[in-house]
Every structure is written in C-alpha cells, then in structure tokens.
Coordinates of C-alpha atoms and ligand atoms in Angstrom, one line a residue:
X16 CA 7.6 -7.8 25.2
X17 CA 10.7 -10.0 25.4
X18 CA 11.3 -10.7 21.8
X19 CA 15.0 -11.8 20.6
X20 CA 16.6 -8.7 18.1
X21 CA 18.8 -9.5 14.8
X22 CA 21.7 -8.1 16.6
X23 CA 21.6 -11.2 19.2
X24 CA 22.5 -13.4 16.7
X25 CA 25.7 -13.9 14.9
X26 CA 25.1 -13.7 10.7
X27 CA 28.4 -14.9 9.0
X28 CA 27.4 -17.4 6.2
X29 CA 24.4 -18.0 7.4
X30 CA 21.4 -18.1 5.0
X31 CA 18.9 -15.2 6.5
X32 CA 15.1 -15.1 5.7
X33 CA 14.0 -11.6 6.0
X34 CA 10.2 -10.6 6.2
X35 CA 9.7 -7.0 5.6
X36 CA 6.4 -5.1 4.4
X37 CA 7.7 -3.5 0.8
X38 CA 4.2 -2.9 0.0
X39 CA 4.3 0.2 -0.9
X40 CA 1.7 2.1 -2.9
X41 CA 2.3 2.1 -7.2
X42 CA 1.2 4.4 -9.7
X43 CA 1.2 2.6 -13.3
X44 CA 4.6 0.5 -12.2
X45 CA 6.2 3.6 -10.4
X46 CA 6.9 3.6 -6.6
X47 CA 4.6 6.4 -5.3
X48 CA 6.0 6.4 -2.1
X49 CA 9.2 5.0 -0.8
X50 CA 9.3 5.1 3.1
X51 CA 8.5 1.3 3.5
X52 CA 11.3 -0.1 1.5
X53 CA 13.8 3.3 3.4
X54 CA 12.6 2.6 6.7
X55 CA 13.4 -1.8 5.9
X56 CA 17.3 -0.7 4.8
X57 CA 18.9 -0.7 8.1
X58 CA 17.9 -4.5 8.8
X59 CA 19.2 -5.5 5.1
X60 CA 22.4 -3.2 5.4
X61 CA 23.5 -4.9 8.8
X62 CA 22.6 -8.3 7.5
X63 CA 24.9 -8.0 4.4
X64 CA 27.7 -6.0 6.3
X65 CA 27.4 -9.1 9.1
X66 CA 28.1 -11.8 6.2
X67 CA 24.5 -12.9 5.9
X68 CA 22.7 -14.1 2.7
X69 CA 19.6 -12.8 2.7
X70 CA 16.6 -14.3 1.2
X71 CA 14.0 -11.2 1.7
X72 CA 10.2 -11.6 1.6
X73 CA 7.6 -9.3 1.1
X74 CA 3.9 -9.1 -0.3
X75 CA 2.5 -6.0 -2.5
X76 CA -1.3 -5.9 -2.3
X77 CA -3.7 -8.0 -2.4
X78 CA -3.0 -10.6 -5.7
X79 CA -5.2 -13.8 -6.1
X80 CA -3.5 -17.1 -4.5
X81 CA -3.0 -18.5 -7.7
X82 CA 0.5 -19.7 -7.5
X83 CA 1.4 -17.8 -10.4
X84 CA 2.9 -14.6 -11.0
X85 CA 0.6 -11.9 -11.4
X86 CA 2.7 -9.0 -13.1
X87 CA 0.2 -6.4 -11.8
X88 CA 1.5 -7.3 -8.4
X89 CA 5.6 -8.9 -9.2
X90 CA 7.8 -6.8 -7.0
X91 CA 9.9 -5.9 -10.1
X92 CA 9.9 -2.2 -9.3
X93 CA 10.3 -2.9 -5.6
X94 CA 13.7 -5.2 -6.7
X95 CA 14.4 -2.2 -8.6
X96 CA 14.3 0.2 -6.0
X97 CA 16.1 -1.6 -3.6
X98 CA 19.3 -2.6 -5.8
X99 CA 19.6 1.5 -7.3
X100 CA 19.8 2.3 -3.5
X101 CA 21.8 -0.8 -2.6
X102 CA 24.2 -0.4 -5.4
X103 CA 24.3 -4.0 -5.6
X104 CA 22.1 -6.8 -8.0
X105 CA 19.3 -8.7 -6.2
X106 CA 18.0 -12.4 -8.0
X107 CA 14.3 -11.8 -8.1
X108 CA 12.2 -15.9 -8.1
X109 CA 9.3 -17.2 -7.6
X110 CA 10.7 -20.7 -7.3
X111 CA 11.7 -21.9 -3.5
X112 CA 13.2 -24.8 -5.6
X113 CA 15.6 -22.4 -6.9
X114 CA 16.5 -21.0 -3.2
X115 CA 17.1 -24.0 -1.6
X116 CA 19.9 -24.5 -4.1
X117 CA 20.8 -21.2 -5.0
X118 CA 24.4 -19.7 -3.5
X119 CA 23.0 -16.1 -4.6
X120 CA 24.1 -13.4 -1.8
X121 CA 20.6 -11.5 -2.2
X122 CA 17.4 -13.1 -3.2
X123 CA 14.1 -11.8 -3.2
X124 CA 11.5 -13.9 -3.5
X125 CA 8.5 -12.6 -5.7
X126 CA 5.2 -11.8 -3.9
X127 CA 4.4 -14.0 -1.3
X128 CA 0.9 -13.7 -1.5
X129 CA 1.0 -15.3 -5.0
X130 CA 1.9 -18.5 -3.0
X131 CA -0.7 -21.2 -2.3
X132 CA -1.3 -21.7 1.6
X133 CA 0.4 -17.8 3.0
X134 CA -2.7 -15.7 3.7
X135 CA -4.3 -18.8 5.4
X136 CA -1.3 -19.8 7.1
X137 CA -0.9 -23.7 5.7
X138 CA 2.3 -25.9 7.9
X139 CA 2.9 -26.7 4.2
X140 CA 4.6 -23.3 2.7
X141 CA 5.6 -22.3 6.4
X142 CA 7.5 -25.5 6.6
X143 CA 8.8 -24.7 3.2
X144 CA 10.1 -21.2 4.1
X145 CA 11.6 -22.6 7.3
X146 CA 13.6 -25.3 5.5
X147 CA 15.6 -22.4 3.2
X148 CA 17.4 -20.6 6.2
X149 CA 18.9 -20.6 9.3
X150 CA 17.6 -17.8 11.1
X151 CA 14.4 -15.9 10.2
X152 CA 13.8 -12.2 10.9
X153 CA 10.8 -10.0 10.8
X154 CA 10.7 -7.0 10.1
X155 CA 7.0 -6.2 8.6
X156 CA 5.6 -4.2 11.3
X157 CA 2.6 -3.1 9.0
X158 CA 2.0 -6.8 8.3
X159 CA 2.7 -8.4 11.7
X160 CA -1.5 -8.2 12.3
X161 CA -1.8 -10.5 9.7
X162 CA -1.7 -14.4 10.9
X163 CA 0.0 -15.4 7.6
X164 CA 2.8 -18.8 7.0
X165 CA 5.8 -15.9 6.2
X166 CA 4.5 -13.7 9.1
X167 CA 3.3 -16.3 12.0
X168 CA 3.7 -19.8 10.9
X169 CA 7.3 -19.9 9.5
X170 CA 8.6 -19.1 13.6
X171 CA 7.7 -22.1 14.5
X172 CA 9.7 -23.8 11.6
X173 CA 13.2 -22.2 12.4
X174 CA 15.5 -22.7 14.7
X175 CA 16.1 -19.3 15.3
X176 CA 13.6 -16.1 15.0
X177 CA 13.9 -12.4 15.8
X178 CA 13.4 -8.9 15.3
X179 CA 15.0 -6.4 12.6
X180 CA 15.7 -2.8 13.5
X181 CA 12.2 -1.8 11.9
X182 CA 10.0 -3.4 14.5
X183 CA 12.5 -2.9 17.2
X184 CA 12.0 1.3 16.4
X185 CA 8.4 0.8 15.9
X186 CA 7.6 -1.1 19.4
X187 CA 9.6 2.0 21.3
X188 CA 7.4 4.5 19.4
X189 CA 4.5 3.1 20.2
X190 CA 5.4 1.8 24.0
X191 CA 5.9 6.0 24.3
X192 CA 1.9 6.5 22.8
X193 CA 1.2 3.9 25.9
X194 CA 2.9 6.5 28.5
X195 CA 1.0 9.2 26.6
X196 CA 1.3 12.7 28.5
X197 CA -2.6 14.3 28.0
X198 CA -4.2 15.8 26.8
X199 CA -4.5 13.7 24.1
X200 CA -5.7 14.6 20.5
X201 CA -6.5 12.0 17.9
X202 CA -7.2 12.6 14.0
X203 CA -9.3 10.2 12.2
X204 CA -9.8 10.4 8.6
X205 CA -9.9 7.8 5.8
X206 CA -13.1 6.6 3.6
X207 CA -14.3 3.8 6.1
X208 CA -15.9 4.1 9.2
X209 CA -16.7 0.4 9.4
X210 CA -13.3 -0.7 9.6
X211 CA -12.9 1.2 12.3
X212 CA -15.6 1.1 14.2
X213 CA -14.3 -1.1 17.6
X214 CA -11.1 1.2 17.5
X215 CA -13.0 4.6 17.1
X216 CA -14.7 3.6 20.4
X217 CA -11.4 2.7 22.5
X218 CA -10.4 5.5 21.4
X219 CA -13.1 8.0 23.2
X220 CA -12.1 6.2 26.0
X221 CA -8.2 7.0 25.7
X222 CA -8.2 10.0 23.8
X223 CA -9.3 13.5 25.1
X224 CA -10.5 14.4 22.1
X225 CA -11.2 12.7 18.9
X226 CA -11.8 14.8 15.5
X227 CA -13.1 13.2 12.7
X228 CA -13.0 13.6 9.2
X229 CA -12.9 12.0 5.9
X230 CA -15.9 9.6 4.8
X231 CA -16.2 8.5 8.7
X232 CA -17.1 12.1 9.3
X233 CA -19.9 12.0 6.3
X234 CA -21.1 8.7 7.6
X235 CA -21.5 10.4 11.4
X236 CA -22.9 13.7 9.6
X237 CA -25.2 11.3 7.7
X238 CA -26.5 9.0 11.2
X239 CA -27.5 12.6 12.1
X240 CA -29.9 13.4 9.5
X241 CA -28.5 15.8 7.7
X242 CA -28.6 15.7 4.1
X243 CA -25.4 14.6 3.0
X244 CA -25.8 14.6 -1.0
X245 CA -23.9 11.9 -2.4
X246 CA -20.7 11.9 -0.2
X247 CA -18.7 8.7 0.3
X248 CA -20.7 7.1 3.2
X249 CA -21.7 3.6 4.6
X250 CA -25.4 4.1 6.1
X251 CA -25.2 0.6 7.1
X252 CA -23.4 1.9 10.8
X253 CA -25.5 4.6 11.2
X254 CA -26.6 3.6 14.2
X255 CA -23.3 3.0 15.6
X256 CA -21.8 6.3 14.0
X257 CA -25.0 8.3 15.7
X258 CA -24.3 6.7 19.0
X259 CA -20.2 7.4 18.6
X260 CA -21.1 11.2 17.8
X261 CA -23.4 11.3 21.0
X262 CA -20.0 11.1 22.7
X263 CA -18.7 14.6 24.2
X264 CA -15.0 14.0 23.1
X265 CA -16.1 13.5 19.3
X266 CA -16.0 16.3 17.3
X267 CA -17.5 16.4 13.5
X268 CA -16.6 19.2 11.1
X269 CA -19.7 22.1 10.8
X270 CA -18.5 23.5 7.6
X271 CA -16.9 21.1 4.5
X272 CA -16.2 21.7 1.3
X273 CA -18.3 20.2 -1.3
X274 CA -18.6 19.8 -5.4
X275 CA -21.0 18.0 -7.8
X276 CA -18.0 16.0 -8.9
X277 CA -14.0 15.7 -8.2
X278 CA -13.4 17.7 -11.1
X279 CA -15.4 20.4 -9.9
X280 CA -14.0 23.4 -8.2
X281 CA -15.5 23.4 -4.6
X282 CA -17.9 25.5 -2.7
X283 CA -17.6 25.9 1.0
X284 CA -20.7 25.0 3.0
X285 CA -22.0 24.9 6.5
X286 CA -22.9 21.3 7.3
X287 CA -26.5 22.0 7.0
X288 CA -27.0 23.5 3.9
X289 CA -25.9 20.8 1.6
X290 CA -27.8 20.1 -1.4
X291 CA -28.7 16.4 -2.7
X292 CA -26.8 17.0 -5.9
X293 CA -22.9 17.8 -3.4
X294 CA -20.6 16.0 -2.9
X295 CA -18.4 16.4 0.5
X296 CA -14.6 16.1 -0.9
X297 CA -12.8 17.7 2.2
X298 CA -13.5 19.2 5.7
X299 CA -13.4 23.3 5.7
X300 CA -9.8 24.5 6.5
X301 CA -11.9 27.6 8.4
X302 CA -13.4 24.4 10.8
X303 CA -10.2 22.8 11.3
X304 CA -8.2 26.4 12.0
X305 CA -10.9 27.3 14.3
X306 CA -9.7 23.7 16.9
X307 CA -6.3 25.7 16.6
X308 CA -6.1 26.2 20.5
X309 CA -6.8 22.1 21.1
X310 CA -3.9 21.5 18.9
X311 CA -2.0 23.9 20.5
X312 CA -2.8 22.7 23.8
X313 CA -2.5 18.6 23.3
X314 CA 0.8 17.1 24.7
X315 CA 0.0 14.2 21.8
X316 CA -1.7 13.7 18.8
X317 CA -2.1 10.8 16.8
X318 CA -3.5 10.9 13.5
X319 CA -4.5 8.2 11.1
X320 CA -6.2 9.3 8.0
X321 CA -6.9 12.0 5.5
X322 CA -9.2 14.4 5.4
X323 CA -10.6 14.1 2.0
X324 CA -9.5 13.9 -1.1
X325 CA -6.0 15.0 -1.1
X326 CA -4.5 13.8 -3.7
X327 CA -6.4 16.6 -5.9
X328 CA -5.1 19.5 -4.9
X329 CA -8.5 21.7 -4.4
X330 CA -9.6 19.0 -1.8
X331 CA -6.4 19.5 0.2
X332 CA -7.3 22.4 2.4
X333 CA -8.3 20.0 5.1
X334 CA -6.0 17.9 5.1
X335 CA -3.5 20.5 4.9
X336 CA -4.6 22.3 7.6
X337 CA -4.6 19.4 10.1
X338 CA -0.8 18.7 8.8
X339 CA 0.4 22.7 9.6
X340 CA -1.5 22.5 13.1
X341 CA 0.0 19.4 13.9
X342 CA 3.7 20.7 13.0
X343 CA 3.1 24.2 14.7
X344 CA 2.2 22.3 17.7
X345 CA 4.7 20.8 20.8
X346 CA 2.8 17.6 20.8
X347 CA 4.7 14.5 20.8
X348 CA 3.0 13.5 17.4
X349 CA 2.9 10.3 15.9
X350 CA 1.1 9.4 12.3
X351 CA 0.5 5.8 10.6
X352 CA -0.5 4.5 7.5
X353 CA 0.1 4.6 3.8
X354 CA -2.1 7.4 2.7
X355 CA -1.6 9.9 5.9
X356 CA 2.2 9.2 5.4
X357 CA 1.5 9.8 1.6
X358 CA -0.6 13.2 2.9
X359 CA 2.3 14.4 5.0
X360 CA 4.7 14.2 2.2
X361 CA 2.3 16.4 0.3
X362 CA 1.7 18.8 2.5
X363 CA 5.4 18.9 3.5
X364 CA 5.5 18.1 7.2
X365 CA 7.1 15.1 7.1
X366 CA 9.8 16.7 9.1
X367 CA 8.1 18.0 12.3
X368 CA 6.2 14.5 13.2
X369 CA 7.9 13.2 15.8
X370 CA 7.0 9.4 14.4
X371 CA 6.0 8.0 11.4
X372 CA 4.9 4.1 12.0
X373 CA 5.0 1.7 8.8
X374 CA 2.0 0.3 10.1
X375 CA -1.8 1.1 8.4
X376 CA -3.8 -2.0 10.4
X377 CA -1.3 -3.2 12.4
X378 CA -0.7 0.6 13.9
X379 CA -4.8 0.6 14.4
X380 CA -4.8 -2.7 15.9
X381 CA -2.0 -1.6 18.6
X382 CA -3.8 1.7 19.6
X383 CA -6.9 -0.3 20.1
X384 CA -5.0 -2.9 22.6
X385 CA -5.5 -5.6 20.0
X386 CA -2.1 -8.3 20.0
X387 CA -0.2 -8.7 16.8
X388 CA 0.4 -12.3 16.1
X389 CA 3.4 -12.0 14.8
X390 CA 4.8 -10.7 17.7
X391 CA 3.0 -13.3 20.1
X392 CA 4.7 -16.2 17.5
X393 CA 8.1 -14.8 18.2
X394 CA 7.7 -13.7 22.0
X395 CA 6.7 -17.0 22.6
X396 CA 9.6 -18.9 20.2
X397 CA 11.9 -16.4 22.8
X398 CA 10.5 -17.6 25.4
X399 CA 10.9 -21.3 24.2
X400 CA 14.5 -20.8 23.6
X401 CA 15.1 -19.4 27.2
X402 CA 13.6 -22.0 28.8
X403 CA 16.1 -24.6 26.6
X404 CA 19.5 -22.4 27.9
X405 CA 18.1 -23.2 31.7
Ligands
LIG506 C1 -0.7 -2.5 4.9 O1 -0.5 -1.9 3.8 O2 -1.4 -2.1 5.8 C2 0.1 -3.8 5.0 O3 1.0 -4.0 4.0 C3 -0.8 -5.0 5.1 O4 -1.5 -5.2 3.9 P1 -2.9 -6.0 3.9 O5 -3.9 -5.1 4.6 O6 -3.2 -6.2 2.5 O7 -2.7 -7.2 4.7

C-alpha cells in the first residue's frame, strides 16, 4: 500500500490531529489493560519532540450519539493514563469551539463517538475536524475498519494525511501473515460465531488447520446434535456451523469442562456426555495438550479468541494451555484483539508471541482479505498528492 508516514512530513508549530484507538477495556474507571494507549506512545512522543501540537482523538466503546458527555464513557482515565506516563498535563474538551482557538500544546478531545454525525460519517463533523489542524494522522489500526468522519471522512478535509508508527508496525506484521510459511495453525475462540462466520470460512481455505473453541465451538458442538446443556450458543447458524465442522481442517474440542454455573467448580466431560443442567465454561486442557504435535509442527499460528471463560481462574485451563503451546512452539505467532491480548497477559506469555496487533475487527477483517477504509481514504489522498507534485 502506498500510504504517506508521519515521518514524511515536517511537524514544527504545526497543529497535529492524531487519531489513535485508546479504547481500551475499564473495570469500574480503572484501565484493565494498557497495551493500546503503550503501543499509540511512539506516534505522540515523536510528534511533541518534532514541535507539533497535538490535538489526539480517540473513541472508548460504544456511547449513545447524544452530543453530550456520557461519563460512563469520558476518557478521563485514558487522559489520566497518558499524562502519568507522559509526565506532562493534557487539556481534556469536548468543545471543538475551544480547539480552534485554544494555543494548548496537548489536547484531547473527549470521546468522539459522543459527537453527532462520527459513526455515520456526516461532511459536517469531518469538515469540522479538518478545519482544527494542519496535518492529520491515523493511527487507530483497530478502528481503521470502521467508515467513521475521524477515521475516513476527515482525509478528505486536510491538506495533508498520513500514517503514525502504530499502523506503520501493524501493516508489516500483517504483510508477513500474507507470506505465511505452512503449515498454518489458527485458534478461534470468543462467544460469537456469527460474527465470524464469512472469516471462519476463508480461513479453511488459508489455514491448514483451524481449532475452535469458545462459544463458536459450543455453537458447532450444538449444529451436531449433541446435547449441549445451556452453554453460550447461537442456534440460529446451526446450519452454517454444521456445514463449517463438515470441513476436514476444523477441529472441535471432544472433551470440555463444564459447571451448573460460573461459580461452580468444574467437572471434566467428554463432549457426549453432557447433561441438560451443564454449562461448557472452557475447552479440556487434556484435548488441547493432546494437538501438542500440530503446534509443534505449525511454522504460524494465529490466534484470535479465548477459550472460555478466562477471566475466572477455574475456566482458564484451556485457554492456558493454548497460550503455553503457542509459546513452546517455533511458529511465527501472531495474536489480535482485546480479550486474547487480555488472556495472554494472564497466562503470562505475552513475551514469546512474536506479534501482538491492536486490532479486534479490523485484524479479522484483514485475515479475511476484507479492505480497511481508512486505509483506502489515505492511499488514495497519497495518491492524489502524487499526482499534484507531477
Ligand atoms: C475495537 O475494540 O475493536 C475497536 O476499538 C473498534 O471498536 P468498535 O468495534 O466499537 O468499533
């Protein structure tokens, strides 16, 4: 992709709109997990040591479009965050108003998905954005699948748009998934199967083998017939999950570990010997230490998604065991979003994954060959601006 970088352009007093993804996950106001905002510090060190002001912009979940501020989604603790390991004060608003005229060195700008007109991309708060800097940079991989007016819309209301060091690191990863050596090993976990559907099939077609676990692997265990209790599932795919799990390069866990209820200490079971009162909460351990040799073996794996219910400690097992393969093996690996780069953390691998994207959807959407539009917005404002030097 020929996409202009930050380091192309020259920052010295120039007012710098920086879109990064600081949605990171909270836990009653505290920062859970802090990769995100880490991983978005190179961009906003080199912008400030190059003499930019930076006006940074990021969303955190998924607030109404009220206009207003929401407190259950204000980036306070992000603000926080960033100026303990900044060592320097950041002017939080919600008022462009106050931008424009503001002479502030570091603003953020509250949630941007409190603002009428960014999740369906309105000229009106792009133009806006546009009109409070000189040069706009993105940096939000995991939000550069989203078609939003501070992801897509505000490119084509700058003069001058480009890349941060995030997205640059990202797009190398990821180019190096493309030139994959096989075989190739893909983990699958998470609660939703639906989501994932489309990608779940590209995947048997680029992936040697694909394991599956979490609620996608109830929902295939259910398609099957077997009596799944009341696991997490979503019979309304059934019949695409029992097509998917006809496929030879799928593989569902035969043993799991179930409970009547998350409080419950679990009971290891074969597949077909559930009862209607259990509950799957993780995949056996025994199941996942008995693929040890396809681990071993597998020159990549990529893996997107728990295993169960990690964050209790009794339902880690699974999700632990997939993390001490994956770090005993030489695979190039590569892992992607929030809760499997949460579930590495816990199960202390974090070290011995060769790559850790940002990206939740947006690293889904890539492996599947989808475009991000972000990207397309700025490849094509490049592309624009090399045409006007000839
Ligand atoms: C993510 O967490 O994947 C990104 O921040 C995008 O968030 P969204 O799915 O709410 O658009």
């Amino acid at each position: 992709m020929q996409l202009k970088h930050l380091t192309d352009h020259q920052l010295s007093g120039k007012r710098v709109m920086l879109r990064s993804d600081m949605n990171v996950p909270l836990k009653e106001g505290i920062i859970a997990n802090e990769e995100r905002i880490d991983r978005s510090l190179p961009t906003i060190e080199h912008i400030l040591r190059e003499g930019g002001r930076i006006v940074l912009i990021s969303h955190l979940g998924r607030p109404q479009e009220t206009g207003k501020v929401q407190e259950e989604f204000s980036l306070k603790p992000v603000v926080k965050c960033l100026e303990e390991k900044l060592n320097r004060s950041i002017y939080l608003t919600d008022d462009l108003d106050v931008v424009k005229e503001s002479s502030e060195e570091f603003i953020m700008l509250e949630n941007i998905r409190f603002f009428k007109g960014e999740k369906s991309n309105d000229p009106n708060l792009s133009n806006k954005l546009g009109s409070l800097c000189d040069i706009f940079v993105m940096d939000a991989f995991a939000t550069s699948h989203r078609e939003h007016a501070s992801t897509t819309g505000v490119v084509n209301c700058v003069d001058h748009a480009c890349i941060g060091f995030l997205i640059k690191e990202e797009l190398e990863a990821l180019e190096h998934i493309e030139r994959a050596k096989r075989p190739i090993l893909v983990v699958l976990g998470g609660a939703k199967i639906s989501t994932k559907l489309s990608l779940i099939n590209a995947l048997t077609e680029k992936a040697d083998h694909l394991l599956l676990g979490g609620g996608i692997a109830n929902t295939c265990l259910g398609s099957q017939g077997i009596e799944i209790g009341s696991s997490l599932i979503e019979s309304s795919v059934y019949p695409e999950a029992k097509q998917m799990v006809e496929k030879d390069n799928v593989l569902l866990p035969d043993r799991v570990l179930v409970a009547r209820s998350k409080e419950s200490e679990p009971r290891e079971v074969d597949v077909n010997s559930l009862t209607r009162e259990d509950c799957i909460f993780d995949v056996s351990p025994l199941y996942i230490n008995s693929l040890e040799e396809l681990f071993s073996k597998a020159e990549t794996i990529i893996w997107n998604g728990p295993m169960g219910l990690f964050e209790e400690d009794r339902f880690c097992s699974g999700t632990q065991a997939v993390a001490d393969l994956i770090a005993s093996s030489k695979a190039y690996s590569v892992i992607g979003g929030g809760d499997t780069i949460s579930a590495v953390t816990k199960t202390g691998v974090v070290d011995s994954i060769n790559y850790i994207s940002t990206g939740g959807g947006a690293f889904l959407n890539y492996l599947e060959g989808k475009s991000l539009p972000a990207l397309l917005a700025l490849e094509k404002k490049a592309l624009e601006s090399l045409n006007d030097e000839t």
